[in-house]
Amino acid sequence: MTTDERATAVAPNGAESLLRTLVAGGVEVCFANPGTSEMHFVSAIDRVDGMRPVLGLFEGVVTGMADGYGRMAERPAATLLHLGPGLANGLANLHNARRAATPIVNLVGDHATSHARYDAPLASDIVGFARPVSGWVHTSTSPGSVAADGARAVEAARRPPGQIATLIVPADVAWLDAGPPVEPLALTTPATVSDTTIAAVTAALRNGRRTALLLRGASLRGDALIAAGRIAAATGARLFCDTFAPRLERGAGRVVVERLPYFAEQLVETLAPFEQIVLVGSTPPVAFFAYPGKPSWCSPEDAAILHLAHPHENGPGALAEVADALAAPSTGLAVAPLSLPDEPSGRLDQFSVGAIVARLLPEDAIVSDEAATSGLGPAMALATAAPHDVLSLTGGAIGQGLPLAAGAAIACPDRKVICLHGDGGAMYTVQALWTMAREQLDVTTVIFANRSYGILNIELQRVGAASGPQALSMLDIGNPDLDWVALATGMGVEARRTDTVEGFEDAFAAAMTTRGPRLIEVVL
Ligand SMILES: Cc1ncc(C[n+]2csc(CCOP(=O)(O)OP(=O)(O)O)c2C)c(N)n1
């Protein structure tokens, strides 16, 4: 009898039955930061084959890792969070995950049902915390139904385009004898785009008007990208994605998709020439923030907005149908060439860093980009580097890049992960470095140490607010300067600091030719 069989010979408790149900539903990783109310899950992990526990030392790391994993694996991981406060600590990165439409089974422990009436210190409105980030929320009320709840949570998380399914499990529901695990539920497939819509968009693409296609979700990958490239080749339409697309396949050999700019006035300028905008899994682009006297709505007022596919619909299928209806060619598509920058010299800045990263980027790498004001240089250089995936900060809540990189590395252990990060944002979830070390994840982190909340200095000017020394001190993160080498090595990650092109090239080349976590502090 295997350990597995022995364990199921006696009635499993709720925690075990739920975990087995999740494994049967394809959930294989549990990013966790548990407490007393989750102890029966902690215990059950040893009895359940197929569920890998990964500890994060802050819940924002846990939820960010689940996001990175889900974006790359295209199926959910589970989290394990400690009541309302644990969930609340993880909310910002759940917000980013919701914007990315990442599937996540978000497990939150709670006090035992019999304990709830006493309003013990950790009691809180967990549903209230969970609701705004979750597409589905449920509180298990009985060990007899917790496995079925788990199966429903998996199905809900995977409902197209993907969402957060929060399952709250009281401690007694986890510890009491439960029924056996249940089979996975049938998954909902993306809704089919109607023939009428395909015909209408095909006709619009033939009407001679200047057209932009704005792609998001699964339409930025694989065959969908090729279908979009065929449409562009046949009609002259230009392909765009949001500044912060959740996941984009980019680099040599890939159909070129232009990233929309961040600032509203540049967005307006970019979209100004277009008479029609076709949305594929996306929504009309709007300004990230409002500024006095600047527009929020960034599409031309008279541009026609057409939906080829809403996010829950089959965008890739619709693109293929439109391409075929247009009899679009399959060859001669506008793909990025392989063109690496010259070896940089002179100052170490985002452009020389970008050039070196692009020159040395291994094929099929994953780039987690939260480089903020240092992101332009790498993004430009990487456009024609080896093919790779880019993951961006979807919800604007900084502190996503490091955990996202860790989660992506767990989903794709054979791919090099590069994390490009501002020093300010990296401090939010710096504990992700510890998980990278513990799990020996193949992530190279580049910290752009400008000792500043750089973007906020720009925003201060843009909103037209006055700035005195006290105000500016709130945007300056020097004094004391963060010591990234000490921070990283203190968490078990090998690290180097450099302020020269040669030093960075040396450190990055070494990181690209060895496996395991590394950090390079780029002093700007
Ligand atoms: C959760 C959250 N808190 C605060 C902010 C406001 N904010 C936006 S950018 C930023 C600083 C980013 O600094 P850094 O990562 O060093 O990049 P830099 O702007 O210097 O390039 C802050 C605090 C935010 N976007 N999200």
Coordinates of C-alpha atoms and ligand atoms in Angstrom, one line a residue:
M1 CA 0.0 0.0 0.0
T2 CA 1.5 3.4 -1.0
T3 CA 1.3 6.4 1.4
D4 CA -1.4 7.7 -0.8
E5 CA -3.5 4.6 -0.6
R6 CA -3.0 4.3 3.2
A7 CA -4.1 7.9 3.6
T8 CA -7.3 7.4 1.7
A9 CA -8.2 4.1 3.5
V10 CA -9.3 6.2 6.5
A11 CA -11.7 9.0 5.9
P12 CA -9.8 12.1 4.8
N13 CA -10.4 15.3 6.6
G14 CA -11.7 18.4 4.7
A15 CA -8.3 19.8 4.0
E16 CA -7.0 16.6 2.5
S17 CA -10.2 16.0 0.5
L18 CA -10.0 19.5 -0.9
L19 CA -6.3 19.3 -1.7
R20 CA -6.8 16.0 -3.6
T21 CA -9.7 17.5 -5.5
L22 CA -7.5 20.4 -6.5
V23 CA -4.7 18.1 -7.7
A24 CA -7.3 16.1 -9.7
G25 CA -8.3 19.4 -11.3
G26 CA -4.8 20.2 -12.4
V27 CA -3.7 22.5 -9.5
E28 CA -0.2 21.4 -8.7
V29 CA 1.4 24.2 -6.8
C30 CA 0.2 25.9 -3.6
F31 CA 1.8 29.3 -2.9
A32 CA 1.4 29.7 0.8
N33 CA 1.8 31.7 4.0
P34 CA -0.2 29.8 6.5
G35 CA -1.2 30.3 10.2
T36 CA -3.0 28.4 12.9
S37 CA -6.3 28.2 11.0
E38 CA -4.6 26.6 8.0
M39 CA -2.6 23.9 10.0
H40 CA -4.7 21.1 8.7
F41 CA -3.8 22.1 5.1
V42 CA -0.2 22.2 6.1
S43 CA -0.5 18.7 7.6
A44 CA -2.4 17.4 4.6
I45 CA 0.2 18.5 2.1
D46 CA 2.4 15.6 3.4
R47 CA -0.3 13.1 2.6
V48 CA -1.2 14.4 -0.8
D49 CA 1.0 13.6 -3.8
G50 CA 1.1 16.1 -6.6
M51 CA 0.8 19.3 -4.7
R52 CA 4.0 21.3 -4.3
P53 CA 4.0 23.8 -1.5
V54 CA 6.0 27.0 -2.0
L55 CA 6.4 29.4 0.9
G56 CA 6.4 33.1 0.4
L57 CA 7.4 35.3 3.4
F58 CA 4.8 37.9 2.7
E59 CA 1.3 37.4 1.2
G60 CA 2.0 39.9 -1.6
V61 CA 4.7 37.5 -2.7
V62 CA 2.4 34.6 -2.4
T63 CA -0.3 36.2 -4.6
G64 CA 2.2 37.6 -7.1
M65 CA 3.8 34.2 -7.5
A66 CA 0.4 32.7 -8.2
D67 CA -0.2 35.4 -10.8
G68 CA 3.2 34.7 -12.5
Y69 CA 2.5 31.0 -12.4
G70 CA -1.0 31.3 -13.9
R71 CA 0.1 33.6 -16.7
M72 CA 2.7 31.2 -17.8
A73 CA 1.1 27.8 -17.0
E74 CA -2.3 28.9 -18.3
R75 CA -3.9 27.1 -15.4
P76 CA -4.3 28.0 -11.8
A77 CA -2.1 27.5 -8.8
A78 CA -3.6 27.7 -5.4
T79 CA -2.7 30.2 -2.7
L80 CA -3.0 29.5 1.0
L81 CA -3.6 32.7 3.1
H82 CA -4.3 33.3 6.7
L83 CA -7.7 34.8 7.4
G84 CA -8.6 38.3 6.5
P85 CA -5.3 40.0 7.4
G86 CA -3.3 37.4 5.3
L87 CA -5.7 38.0 2.4
A88 CA -5.5 41.8 2.8
N89 CA -1.7 41.7 2.7
G90 CA -2.0 39.9 -0.7
L91 CA -4.6 42.1 -2.2
A92 CA -2.5 44.5 -4.3
N93 CA -1.1 41.6 -6.3
L94 CA -4.5 39.9 -6.5
H95 CA -5.6 43.2 -8.0
N96 CA -2.8 43.0 -10.6
A97 CA -3.8 39.4 -11.2
R98 CA -7.5 40.3 -11.7
R99 CA -6.4 42.9 -14.3
A100 CA -4.3 40.2 -16.0
A101 CA -7.3 37.8 -15.9
T102 CA -5.0 35.2 -14.3
P103 CA -6.7 32.0 -13.1
I104 CA -6.0 31.6 -9.4
V105 CA -7.7 29.4 -6.7
N106 CA -7.3 31.7 -3.7
L107 CA -7.7 29.6 -0.5
V108 CA -8.2 31.6 2.6
G109 CA -8.5 29.9 6.0
D110 CA -10.9 31.2 8.7
H111 CA -11.8 30.5 12.3
A112 CA -13.8 27.4 13.0
T113 CA -17.5 28.0 12.5
S114 CA -18.1 27.3 16.2
H115 CA -15.6 30.1 17.0
A116 CA -17.0 32.8 14.8
R117 CA -19.6 34.1 17.3
Y118 CA -16.8 35.1 19.8
D119 CA -15.3 37.7 17.5
A120 CA -11.7 36.6 18.3
P121 CA -8.9 39.0 17.4
L122 CA -8.2 37.6 13.9
A123 CA -11.9 37.6 12.9
S124 CA -12.8 39.9 10.0
D125 CA -15.0 40.3 7.0
I126 CA -13.0 38.0 4.7
V127 CA -15.7 38.0 2.0
G128 CA -15.6 41.8 2.1
F129 CA -11.8 41.8 1.5
A130 CA -12.1 39.1 -1.2
R131 CA -15.1 40.4 -3.2
P132 CA -13.4 43.2 -5.3
V133 CA -10.6 41.1 -6.6
S134 CA -12.6 37.8 -7.1
G135 CA -14.8 36.7 -9.9
W136 CA -16.1 34.0 -7.6
V137 CA -16.3 33.8 -3.8
H138 CA -17.6 31.0 -1.6
T139 CA -17.3 30.1 2.1
S140 CA -17.4 26.3 2.7
T141 CA -19.8 25.4 5.4
S142 CA -19.4 21.7 5.7
P143 CA -16.7 19.1 5.4
G144 CA -19.2 17.1 3.4
S145 CA -19.2 19.6 0.6
V146 CA -15.7 21.2 0.8
A147 CA -14.3 19.0 -2.0
A148 CA -17.2 19.9 -4.3
D149 CA -16.5 23.5 -3.4
G150 CA -12.9 23.0 -4.5
A151 CA -13.9 21.5 -7.8
R152 CA -16.2 24.5 -8.3
A153 CA -13.4 26.9 -7.4
V154 CA -11.1 25.3 -10.1
E155 CA -13.8 25.6 -12.7
A156 CA -14.6 29.2 -11.7
A157 CA -10.9 30.2 -11.8
R158 CA -10.5 28.7 -15.3
R159 CA -13.7 30.3 -16.7
P160 CA -12.5 32.4 -19.7
P161 CA -10.5 34.5 -19.8
G162 CA -9.5 33.5 -16.2
Q163 CA -10.3 34.9 -12.8
I164 CA -9.6 34.7 -9.1
A165 CA -11.8 32.2 -7.3
T166 CA -11.7 32.7 -3.6
L167 CA -12.6 29.8 -1.4
I168 CA -12.8 30.5 2.3
V169 CA -12.4 27.4 4.5
P170 CA -13.2 27.5 8.2
A171 CA -10.7 25.5 10.3
D172 CA -13.3 22.9 11.4
V173 CA -14.4 22.3 7.8
A174 CA -10.7 21.5 7.2
W175 CA -10.2 19.3 10.3
L176 CA -13.4 17.2 10.4
D177 CA -13.9 13.9 8.6
A178 CA -14.9 14.6 5.0
G179 CA -16.1 12.7 2.0
P180 CA -13.7 11.5 -0.8
P181 CA -12.2 14.0 -3.2
V182 CA -14.4 14.8 -6.2
E183 CA -13.8 14.7 -10.0
P184 CA -13.0 17.9 -11.8
L185 CA -16.0 19.7 -13.4
A186 CA -16.2 20.3 -17.1
L187 CA -14.5 23.5 -18.1
T188 CA -16.2 26.3 -19.8
T189 CA -14.6 27.0 -23.2
P190 CA -14.3 30.6 -24.6
A191 CA -17.6 31.7 -26.1
T192 CA -17.6 31.5 -29.9
V193 CA -17.7 34.8 -31.8
S194 CA -20.8 35.0 -33.9
D195 CA -20.7 34.7 -37.7
T196 CA -22.4 38.1 -37.8
T197 CA -19.5 39.7 -35.9
I198 CA -16.9 38.0 -38.0
A199 CA -18.6 39.2 -41.2
A200 CA -19.0 42.8 -39.8
V201 CA -15.4 43.1 -38.8
T202 CA -14.2 41.5 -42.0
A203 CA -16.3 44.1 -44.0
A204 CA -14.9 46.9 -41.8
L205 CA -11.4 45.8 -42.5
R206 CA -12.2 46.0 -46.2
N207 CA -13.7 49.5 -46.1
G208 CA -10.4 51.3 -46.6
R209 CA -10.5 53.2 -43.3
R210 CA -7.4 53.4 -41.2
T211 CA -7.6 50.6 -38.7
A212 CA -5.9 49.7 -35.4
L213 CA -6.3 46.2 -33.9
L214 CA -5.9 46.2 -30.2
L215 CA -5.0 42.7 -28.9
R216 CA -4.9 41.3 -25.4
G217 CA -5.0 37.9 -23.7
A218 CA -4.5 34.8 -25.7
S219 CA -4.5 36.9 -28.9
L220 CA -1.0 38.0 -28.2
R221 CA 0.4 34.5 -28.5
G222 CA 1.1 31.7 -30.9
D223 CA -1.2 31.2 -33.9
A224 CA -3.4 34.1 -32.9
L225 CA -0.5 36.5 -33.3
I226 CA 0.2 35.0 -36.8
A227 CA -3.5 35.4 -37.7
A228 CA -3.3 39.0 -36.6
G229 CA -0.2 39.4 -38.7
R230 CA -2.0 38.0 -41.7
I231 CA -4.8 40.5 -41.2
A232 CA -2.3 43.3 -41.0
A233 CA -0.6 42.2 -44.1
A234 CA -3.8 41.9 -46.1
T235 CA -5.4 45.2 -45.0
G236 CA -2.7 47.5 -43.7
A237 CA -4.2 47.5 -40.2
R238 CA -1.7 48.2 -37.5
L239 CA -1.4 45.9 -34.5
F240 CA -1.2 47.3 -31.0
C241 CA -1.3 46.0 -27.4
D242 CA -1.8 47.8 -24.1
T243 CA 1.2 49.3 -22.4
F244 CA 0.8 46.7 -19.7
A245 CA -0.3 43.6 -21.5
P246 CA -0.4 40.6 -19.1
R247 CA 1.7 38.4 -21.5
L248 CA 3.1 39.2 -24.9
E249 CA 5.2 37.0 -27.2
R250 CA 7.9 39.3 -28.6
G251 CA 11.3 39.3 -30.3
A252 CA 12.8 37.8 -33.5
G253 CA 10.5 35.9 -35.7
R254 CA 7.3 37.1 -33.9
V255 CA 4.6 39.3 -35.6
V256 CA 5.3 42.8 -34.6
V257 CA 2.8 44.3 -32.2
E258 CA 3.3 47.9 -31.1
R259 CA 2.9 48.7 -27.4
L260 CA 0.7 51.7 -26.8
P261 CA 2.5 54.5 -24.9
Y262 CA 1.8 55.1 -21.2
F263 CA 1.2 58.9 -21.1
A264 CA -2.3 60.1 -22.2
E265 CA -1.1 62.7 -24.7
Q266 CA 1.2 60.2 -26.4
L267 CA -1.6 57.7 -26.5
V268 CA -3.9 60.3 -28.1
E269 CA -1.2 61.1 -30.7
T270 CA -0.7 57.4 -31.5
L271 CA -4.4 56.7 -31.9
A272 CA -5.2 60.0 -33.7
P273 CA -4.7 58.6 -37.3
F274 CA -7.2 55.8 -36.8
E275 CA -10.8 55.9 -38.1
Q276 CA -11.7 52.5 -36.5
I277 CA -10.3 50.5 -33.6
V278 CA -11.0 46.7 -33.5
L279 CA -10.8 45.3 -30.0
V280 CA -9.7 41.7 -29.6
G281 CA -10.0 40.6 -26.0
S282 CA -9.3 44.2 -25.0
T283 CA -11.2 47.3 -24.0
P284 CA -10.7 50.9 -25.4
P285 CA -7.5 52.4 -24.2
V286 CA -7.8 55.1 -21.6
A287 CA -5.4 57.3 -19.7
F288 CA -3.8 55.6 -16.7
F289 CA -4.5 58.7 -14.6
A290 CA -6.5 61.9 -15.1
Y291 CA -4.4 65.2 -15.3
P292 CA -5.8 68.7 -15.2
G293 CA -6.7 69.7 -18.8
K294 CA -5.7 66.3 -20.3
P295 CA -8.1 63.7 -21.8
S296 CA -9.1 60.5 -20.1
W297 CA -10.6 58.9 -23.3
C298 CA -7.8 58.5 -25.7
S299 CA -9.4 57.2 -28.9
P300 CA -10.3 59.8 -31.5
E301 CA -13.9 60.9 -30.7
D302 CA -15.2 59.9 -34.1
A303 CA -13.4 56.6 -34.4
A304 CA -15.6 53.6 -34.7
I305 CA -15.0 51.0 -31.9
L306 CA -15.6 47.5 -33.0
H307 CA -15.5 44.4 -30.8
L308 CA -14.2 41.4 -32.6
A309 CA -13.9 39.5 -29.3
H310 CA -14.7 40.3 -25.8
P311 CA -12.3 39.0 -23.1
H312 CA -14.4 35.8 -22.5
E313 CA -14.7 35.1 -26.2
N314 CA -12.5 33.1 -28.5
G315 CA -10.3 35.9 -29.8
P316 CA -7.7 33.6 -31.4
G317 CA -10.4 31.7 -33.3
A318 CA -12.1 34.9 -34.4
L319 CA -8.8 36.3 -35.7
A320 CA -8.2 33.1 -37.7
E321 CA -11.7 33.3 -39.2
V322 CA -11.3 36.9 -40.2
A323 CA -7.9 36.2 -41.7
D324 CA -9.4 33.4 -43.8
A325 CA -12.4 35.5 -44.8
L326 CA -10.0 38.1 -46.1
A327 CA -8.0 35.4 -47.9
A328 CA -5.0 36.9 -46.1
P329 CA -1.6 35.6 -47.0
S330 CA 0.3 33.4 -44.6
T331 CA 3.7 34.5 -45.8
G332 CA 5.4 37.9 -46.0
L333 CA 4.1 38.9 -42.5
A334 CA 5.8 41.8 -40.7
V335 CA 7.8 39.8 -38.2
A336 CA 10.7 41.2 -36.1
P337 CA 14.1 40.5 -37.5
L338 CA 16.9 39.2 -35.2
S339 CA 18.9 42.4 -34.8
L340 CA 21.1 42.8 -31.8
P341 CA 22.4 46.2 -30.6
D342 CA 26.1 47.0 -30.9
E343 CA 28.2 46.4 -27.9
P344 CA 27.5 49.5 -25.7
S345 CA 30.2 51.7 -24.3
G346 CA 30.2 54.8 -22.1
R347 CA 27.7 55.2 -19.3
L348 CA 25.8 52.5 -17.6
D349 CA 22.1 53.5 -18.0
Q350 CA 18.9 51.8 -19.0
F351 CA 20.0 51.9 -22.7
S352 CA 23.3 50.2 -22.2
V353 CA 21.7 47.7 -19.8
G354 CA 19.0 47.1 -22.4
A355 CA 21.6 46.5 -25.1
I356 CA 23.5 44.0 -23.0
V357 CA 20.3 42.2 -21.9
A358 CA 19.2 42.0 -25.5
R359 CA 22.6 40.8 -26.8
L360 CA 22.8 38.0 -24.1
L361 CA 19.1 37.1 -23.8
P362 CA 18.7 33.3 -24.2
E363 CA 16.1 32.0 -26.6
D364 CA 12.6 31.5 -25.0
A365 CA 13.4 33.6 -21.9
I366 CA 10.7 35.2 -19.8
V367 CA 11.0 38.8 -18.9
S368 CA 9.1 40.2 -15.9
D369 CA 9.1 43.9 -16.5
E370 CA 8.6 46.3 -13.6
A371 CA 11.5 48.6 -14.6
A372 CA 9.3 51.7 -14.5
T373 CA 11.2 54.7 -15.7
S374 CA 14.1 52.4 -16.7
G375 CA 12.0 50.2 -18.9
L376 CA 12.2 52.0 -22.2
G377 CA 15.8 51.1 -23.0
P378 CA 15.3 47.3 -22.4
A379 CA 12.0 47.3 -24.2
M380 CA 13.4 48.9 -27.3
A381 CA 16.5 46.7 -27.4
L382 CA 14.5 43.5 -26.7
A383 CA 12.1 44.1 -29.7
T384 CA 14.5 42.4 -32.0
A385 CA 16.3 40.1 -29.5
A386 CA 15.8 36.3 -29.3
P387 CA 12.1 35.4 -29.0
H388 CA 10.8 35.7 -25.4
D389 CA 7.6 36.4 -23.4
V390 CA 7.1 39.7 -21.6
L391 CA 5.0 39.9 -18.4
S392 CA 4.0 43.4 -17.3
L393 CA 2.5 45.3 -14.4
T394 CA -1.2 44.9 -15.3
G395 CA -2.9 46.8 -12.5
G396 CA -0.4 49.5 -11.7
A397 CA 0.1 48.2 -8.1
I398 CA 3.9 48.2 -7.8
G399 CA 5.7 45.3 -6.2
Q400 CA 4.6 42.7 -8.7
G401 CA 7.8 42.0 -10.7
L402 CA 9.8 39.9 -8.3
P403 CA 7.0 37.5 -7.3
L404 CA 5.8 37.3 -10.8
A405 CA 9.2 36.2 -11.9
A406 CA 9.4 33.6 -9.2
G407 CA 5.9 32.2 -10.1
A408 CA 6.9 32.2 -13.8
A409 CA 10.1 30.3 -13.0
I410 CA 8.1 27.6 -11.1
A411 CA 5.7 27.3 -14.1
C412 CA 8.5 27.1 -16.6
P413 CA 11.6 25.6 -14.9
D414 CA 13.4 25.1 -18.2
R415 CA 13.2 28.8 -19.2
K416 CA 15.5 31.6 -18.1
V417 CA 13.6 34.3 -16.2
I418 CA 14.9 37.9 -16.2
C419 CA 13.3 40.3 -13.8
L420 CA 13.9 44.0 -14.6
H421 CA 12.8 46.1 -11.6
G422 CA 12.9 49.6 -10.2
D423 CA 14.4 49.8 -6.7
G424 CA 11.3 51.4 -5.2
G425 CA 8.8 48.8 -6.4
A426 CA 11.2 45.9 -5.6
M427 CA 11.2 46.9 -1.9
Y428 CA 7.4 46.1 -1.7
T429 CA 7.9 42.4 -2.2
V430 CA 11.6 42.0 -1.7
Q431 CA 11.0 38.7 0.2
A432 CA 10.4 37.1 -3.1
L433 CA 14.2 36.8 -3.3
W434 CA 14.2 34.4 -0.4
T435 CA 11.7 32.1 -2.2
M436 CA 13.9 32.3 -5.3
A437 CA 16.9 31.1 -3.2
R438 CA 15.0 28.4 -1.3
E439 CA 13.5 27.0 -4.5
Q440 CA 16.7 27.6 -6.5
L441 CA 14.7 29.4 -9.2
D442 CA 16.5 30.4 -12.4
V443 CA 15.8 34.1 -12.1
T444 CA 18.2 36.9 -12.8
T445 CA 17.0 40.1 -11.2
V446 CA 18.3 43.5 -12.4
I447 CA 17.6 46.3 -10.0
F448 CA 17.7 49.8 -11.4
A449 CA 18.9 51.6 -8.4
N450 CA 18.1 55.3 -9.1
R451 CA 17.4 55.7 -5.3
S452 CA 14.2 57.5 -6.3
Y453 CA 10.5 57.1 -7.0
G454 CA 11.5 58.4 -10.4
I455 CA 8.1 58.2 -12.1
L456 CA 6.5 60.2 -9.2
N457 CA 9.0 63.0 -9.8
I458 CA 7.7 63.2 -13.4
E459 CA 4.1 62.9 -12.2
L460 CA 4.5 65.7 -9.8
Q461 CA 5.4 68.0 -12.6
R462 CA 2.6 66.7 -14.8
V463 CA -0.2 67.2 -12.3
G464 CA 1.1 70.8 -12.0
A465 CA 1.6 70.6 -8.2
A466 CA 4.2 72.8 -6.5
S467 CA 7.2 71.0 -5.0
G468 CA 9.3 72.0 -2.0
P469 CA 12.0 70.1 -0.2
Q470 CA 9.6 68.3 2.1
A471 CA 7.5 67.2 -0.9
L472 CA 10.5 66.0 -2.8
S473 CA 11.8 64.0 0.2
M474 CA 8.7 61.8 -0.2
L475 CA 9.8 60.8 -3.6
D476 CA 13.4 60.2 -2.8
I477 CA 14.4 56.7 -1.5
G478 CA 18.1 57.5 -0.9
N479 CA 19.4 58.5 2.5
P480 CA 20.0 55.8 3.4
D481 CA 20.8 54.2 0.1
L482 CA 19.4 50.6 -0.1
D483 CA 22.2 48.0 -0.2
W484 CA 20.8 45.5 -2.7
V485 CA 23.8 43.2 -2.5
A486 CA 23.3 42.9 1.3
L487 CA 19.6 42.5 0.9
A488 CA 19.9 39.8 -1.7
T489 CA 22.8 37.9 -0.1
G490 CA 20.9 38.1 3.2
M491 CA 18.2 36.1 1.6
G492 CA 20.5 33.6 0.0
V493 CA 20.7 35.2 -3.5
E494 CA 24.1 35.8 -5.0
A495 CA 24.5 39.4 -5.9
R496 CA 26.7 42.0 -7.5
R497 CA 26.7 45.8 -7.7
T498 CA 28.0 47.7 -10.7
D499 CA 28.0 51.2 -12.1
T500 CA 30.0 50.4 -15.3
V501 CA 29.0 48.9 -18.6
E502 CA 31.8 46.3 -18.3
G503 CA 30.8 45.4 -14.8
F504 CA 27.2 44.8 -15.9
E505 CA 28.1 42.9 -19.0
D506 CA 30.3 40.6 -16.9
A507 CA 27.7 40.0 -14.2
F508 CA 24.8 39.5 -16.7
A509 CA 26.9 37.1 -18.9
A510 CA 27.8 35.1 -15.8
A511 CA 24.1 34.9 -14.8
M512 CA 23.0 33.8 -18.3
T513 CA 25.5 30.9 -18.4
T514 CA 24.7 29.5 -14.9
R515 CA 21.4 28.4 -13.4
G516 CA 19.9 29.7 -10.2
P517 CA 18.9 33.0 -8.7
R518 CA 21.2 36.1 -9.1
L519 CA 20.7 39.8 -8.5
I520 CA 22.6 42.6 -10.2
E521 CA 22.3 46.1 -8.7
V522 CA 22.7 48.7 -11.4
V523 CA 23.7 52.0 -9.8
L524 CA 22.3 54.7 -11.9
Ligands
LIG1 C1 0.7 49.7 -4.5 C2 1.3 51.0 -5.0 N1 1.7 51.9 -4.1 C3 2.2 53.1 -4.6 C4 2.2 53.4 -5.9 C5 2.6 54.7 -6.4 N2 3.9 54.6 -7.2 C6 3.9 54.5 -8.5 S1 5.4 54.3 -9.1 C7 6.1 54.4 -7.6 C8 7.6 54.4 -7.4 C9 8.3 53.5 -8.4 O1 9.6 53.6 -8.1 P1 10.7 52.6 -8.7 O2 10.2 51.2 -8.7 O3 12.0 52.8 -8.0 O4 10.8 53.0 -10.2 P2 11.2 54.5 -10.8 O5 9.9 55.3 -10.9 O6 12.2 55.1 -9.9 O7 11.7 54.2 -12.2 C10 5.1 54.6 -6.6 C11 5.4 54.6 -5.2 C12 1.7 52.3 -6.8 N3 1.7 52.5 -8.1 N4 1.3 51.2 -6.3

